[in-house]
mmCIF file of C-alpha atoms in Angstrom:
data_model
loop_
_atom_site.group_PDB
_atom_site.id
_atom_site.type_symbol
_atom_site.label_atom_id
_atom_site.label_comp_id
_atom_site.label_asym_id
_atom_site.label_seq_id
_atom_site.Cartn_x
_atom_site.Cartn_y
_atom_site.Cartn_z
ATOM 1 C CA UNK A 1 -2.491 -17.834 27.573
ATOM 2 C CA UNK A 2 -0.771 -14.921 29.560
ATOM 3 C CA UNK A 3 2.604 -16.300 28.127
ATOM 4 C CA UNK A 4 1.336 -15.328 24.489
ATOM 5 C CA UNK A 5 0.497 -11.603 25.021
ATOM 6 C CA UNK A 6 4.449 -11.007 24.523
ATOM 7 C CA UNK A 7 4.784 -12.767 21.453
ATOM 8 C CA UNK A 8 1.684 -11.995 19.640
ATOM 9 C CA UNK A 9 2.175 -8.453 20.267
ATOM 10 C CA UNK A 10 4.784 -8.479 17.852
ATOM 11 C CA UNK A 11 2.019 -9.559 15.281
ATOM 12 C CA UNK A 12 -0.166 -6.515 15.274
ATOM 13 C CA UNK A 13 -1.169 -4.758 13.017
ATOM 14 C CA UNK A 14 0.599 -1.455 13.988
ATOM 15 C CA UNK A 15 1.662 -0.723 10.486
ATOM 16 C CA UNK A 16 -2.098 0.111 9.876
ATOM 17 C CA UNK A 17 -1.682 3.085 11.419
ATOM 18 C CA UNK A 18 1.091 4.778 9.065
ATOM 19 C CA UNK A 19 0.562 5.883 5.746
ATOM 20 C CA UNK A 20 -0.120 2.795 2.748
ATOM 21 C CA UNK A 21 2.502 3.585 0.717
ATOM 22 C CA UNK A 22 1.975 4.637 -3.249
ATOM 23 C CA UNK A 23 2.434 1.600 -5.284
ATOM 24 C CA UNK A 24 5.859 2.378 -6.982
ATOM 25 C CA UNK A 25 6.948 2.668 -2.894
ATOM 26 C CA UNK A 26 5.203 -0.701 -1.865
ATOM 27 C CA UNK A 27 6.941 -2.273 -4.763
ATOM 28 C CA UNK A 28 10.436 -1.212 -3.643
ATOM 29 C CA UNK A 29 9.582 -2.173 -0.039
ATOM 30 C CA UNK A 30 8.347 -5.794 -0.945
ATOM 31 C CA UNK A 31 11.443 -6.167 -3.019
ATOM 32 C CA UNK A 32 14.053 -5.117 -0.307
ATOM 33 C CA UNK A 33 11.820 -7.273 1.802
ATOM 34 C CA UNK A 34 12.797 -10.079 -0.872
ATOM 35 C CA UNK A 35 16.512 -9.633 -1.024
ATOM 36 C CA UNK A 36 17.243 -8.734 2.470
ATOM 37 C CA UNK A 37 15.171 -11.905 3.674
ATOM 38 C CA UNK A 38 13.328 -10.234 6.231
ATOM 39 C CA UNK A 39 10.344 -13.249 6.445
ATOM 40 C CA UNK A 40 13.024 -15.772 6.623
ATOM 41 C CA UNK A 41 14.440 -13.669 10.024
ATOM 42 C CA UNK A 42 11.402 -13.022 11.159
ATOM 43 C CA UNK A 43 10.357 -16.514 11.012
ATOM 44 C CA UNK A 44 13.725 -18.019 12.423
ATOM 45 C CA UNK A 45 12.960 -15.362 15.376
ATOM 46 C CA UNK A 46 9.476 -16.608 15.615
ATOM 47 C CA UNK A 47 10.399 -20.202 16.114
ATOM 48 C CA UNK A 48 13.272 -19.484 18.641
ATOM 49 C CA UNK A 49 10.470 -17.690 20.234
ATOM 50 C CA UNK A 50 7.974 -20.419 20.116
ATOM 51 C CA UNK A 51 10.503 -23.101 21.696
ATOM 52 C CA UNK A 52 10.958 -20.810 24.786
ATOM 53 C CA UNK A 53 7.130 -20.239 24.699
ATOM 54 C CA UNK A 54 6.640 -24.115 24.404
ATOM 55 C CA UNK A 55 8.712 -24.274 27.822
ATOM 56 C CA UNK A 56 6.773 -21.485 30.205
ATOM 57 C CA UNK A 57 2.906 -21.549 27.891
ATOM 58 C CA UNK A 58 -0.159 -22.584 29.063
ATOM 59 C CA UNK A 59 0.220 -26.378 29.635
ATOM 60 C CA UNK A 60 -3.797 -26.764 28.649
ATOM 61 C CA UNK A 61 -3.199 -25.549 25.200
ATOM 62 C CA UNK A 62 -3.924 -28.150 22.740
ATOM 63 C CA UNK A 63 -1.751 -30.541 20.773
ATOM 64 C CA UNK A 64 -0.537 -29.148 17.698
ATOM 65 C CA UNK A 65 -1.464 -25.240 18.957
ATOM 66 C CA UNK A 66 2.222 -23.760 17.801
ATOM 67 C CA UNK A 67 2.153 -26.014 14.684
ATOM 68 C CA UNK A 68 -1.373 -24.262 13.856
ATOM 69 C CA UNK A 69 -0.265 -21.064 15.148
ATOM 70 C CA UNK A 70 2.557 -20.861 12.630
ATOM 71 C CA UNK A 71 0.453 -21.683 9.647
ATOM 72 C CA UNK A 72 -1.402 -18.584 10.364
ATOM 73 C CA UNK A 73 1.473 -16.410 9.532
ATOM 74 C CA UNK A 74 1.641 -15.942 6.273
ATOM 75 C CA UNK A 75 3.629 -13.973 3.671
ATOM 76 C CA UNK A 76 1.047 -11.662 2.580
ATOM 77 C CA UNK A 77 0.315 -10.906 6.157
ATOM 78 C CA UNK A 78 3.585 -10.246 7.045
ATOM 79 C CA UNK A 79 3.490 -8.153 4.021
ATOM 80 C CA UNK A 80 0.622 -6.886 5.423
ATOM 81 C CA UNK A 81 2.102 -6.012 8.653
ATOM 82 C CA UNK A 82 5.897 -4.496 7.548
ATOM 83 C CA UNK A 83 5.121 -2.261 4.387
ATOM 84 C CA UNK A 84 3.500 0.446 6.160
ATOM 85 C CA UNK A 85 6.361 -0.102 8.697
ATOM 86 C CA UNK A 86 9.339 0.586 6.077
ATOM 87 C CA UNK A 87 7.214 2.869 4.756
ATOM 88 C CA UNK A 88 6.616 5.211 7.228
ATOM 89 C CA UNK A 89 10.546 4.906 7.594
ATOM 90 C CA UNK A 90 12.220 4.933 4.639
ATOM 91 C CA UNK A 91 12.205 7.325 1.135
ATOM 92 C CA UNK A 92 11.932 5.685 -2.102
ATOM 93 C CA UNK A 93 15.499 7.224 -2.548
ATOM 94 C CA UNK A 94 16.351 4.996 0.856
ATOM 95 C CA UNK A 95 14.823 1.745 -0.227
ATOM 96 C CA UNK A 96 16.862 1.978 -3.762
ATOM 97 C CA UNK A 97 19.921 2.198 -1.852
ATOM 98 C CA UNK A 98 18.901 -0.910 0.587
ATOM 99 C CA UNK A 99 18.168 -3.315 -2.216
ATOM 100 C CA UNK A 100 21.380 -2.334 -4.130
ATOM 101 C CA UNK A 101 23.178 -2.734 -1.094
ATOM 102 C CA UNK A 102 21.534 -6.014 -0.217
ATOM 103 C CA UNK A 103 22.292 -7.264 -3.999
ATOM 104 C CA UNK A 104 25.612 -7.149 -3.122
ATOM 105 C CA UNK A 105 27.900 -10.097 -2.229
ATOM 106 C CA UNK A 106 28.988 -8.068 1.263
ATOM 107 C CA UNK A 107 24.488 -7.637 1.488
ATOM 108 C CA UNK A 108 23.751 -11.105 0.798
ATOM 109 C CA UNK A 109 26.676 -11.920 3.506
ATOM 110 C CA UNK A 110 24.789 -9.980 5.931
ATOM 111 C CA UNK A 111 21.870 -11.411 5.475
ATOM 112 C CA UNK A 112 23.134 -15.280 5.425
ATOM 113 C CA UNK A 113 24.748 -14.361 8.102
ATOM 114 C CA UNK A 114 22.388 -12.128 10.441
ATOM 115 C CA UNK A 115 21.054 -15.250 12.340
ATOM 116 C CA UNK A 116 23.502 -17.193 13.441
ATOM 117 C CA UNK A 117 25.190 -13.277 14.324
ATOM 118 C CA UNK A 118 21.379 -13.017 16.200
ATOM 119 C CA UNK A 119 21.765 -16.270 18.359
ATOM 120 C CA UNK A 120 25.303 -15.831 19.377
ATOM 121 C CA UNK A 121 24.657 -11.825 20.407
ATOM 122 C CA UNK A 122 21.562 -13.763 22.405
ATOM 123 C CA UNK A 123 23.469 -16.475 24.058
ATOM 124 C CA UNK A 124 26.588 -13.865 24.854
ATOM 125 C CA UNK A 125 23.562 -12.016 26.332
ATOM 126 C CA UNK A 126 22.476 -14.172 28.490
ATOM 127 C CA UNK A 127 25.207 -15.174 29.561
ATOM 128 C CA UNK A 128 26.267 -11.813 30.512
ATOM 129 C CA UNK A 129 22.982 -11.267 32.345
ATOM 130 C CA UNK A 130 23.517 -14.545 34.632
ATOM 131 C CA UNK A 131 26.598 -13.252 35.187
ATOM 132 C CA UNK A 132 25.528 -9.488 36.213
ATOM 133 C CA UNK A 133 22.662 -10.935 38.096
ATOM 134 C CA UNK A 134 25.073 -12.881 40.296
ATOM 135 C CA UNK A 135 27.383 -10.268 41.050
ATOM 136 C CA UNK A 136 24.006 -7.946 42.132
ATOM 137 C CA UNK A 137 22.956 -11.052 43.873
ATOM 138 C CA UNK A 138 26.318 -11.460 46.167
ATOM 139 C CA UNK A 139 26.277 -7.899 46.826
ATOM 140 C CA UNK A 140 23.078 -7.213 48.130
ATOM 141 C CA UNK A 141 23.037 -10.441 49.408
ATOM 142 C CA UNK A 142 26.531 -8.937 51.982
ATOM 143 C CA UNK A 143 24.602 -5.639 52.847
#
């Protein structure tokens, strides 16, 4: 279960402690939330980070745990959990501009395109990573 605290961490609720924002505000928010697919991200990050989790996890956790897991995660509470987050972050002024941007054919772009731009940036990353921790490797390795 020590494998979870990193991932679940990412579910708290640490949007209750900013501001709930006036209605007219929460409105704009779930809309931007809406046309910049922010659940669909967040939920093609969450399964990228359940495979790796499914690799190093607690081997005793039972069948069907991630399948149940996911279930759990629903719109409204990712609602829930990002509205006081773009609140606390963004004007009304701010999330006007976002959703007219992200109406947009260069906006919708971004956002078809933000995951496979997410998995490349990761793989380049790690690669880049094995290839630093090799080179720091070798040297100390001399000394």
């Amino acid at each position: 279960m020590k494998y979870l605290l990193p991932f679940c961490f990412l579910l708290l609720p640490l949007g209750a402690l900013a501001q709930n924002p006036v209605p007219e505000k929460e409105r704009l928010i779930r809309k931007l939330m809406q046309v910049s697919k922010v659940f669909e991200l967040a939920r093609y990050t969450m399964d990228a980070t359940i495979e790796g989790q499914r690799k190093v996890a607690n081997p005793n956790l039972p069948e069907g745990f991630w399948e149940e897991f996911k279930k759990e995660i629903t719109d409204e509470k990712l609602y829930e959990l990002y509205v006081p987050i773009f609140s606390k972050h963004y004007t009304e002024e701010d999330l006007k501009g976002l959703i007219t941007f992200y109406e947009t054919p260069l906006g919708q772009k971004m956002v078809q395109n933000q995951p496979l731009v997410m998995q490349e940036a990761s793989q380049a990353g790690e690669q880049l990573g094995a290839e630093i921790a090799m080179k720091v490797y070798t040297k100390l390795k001399k000394e």
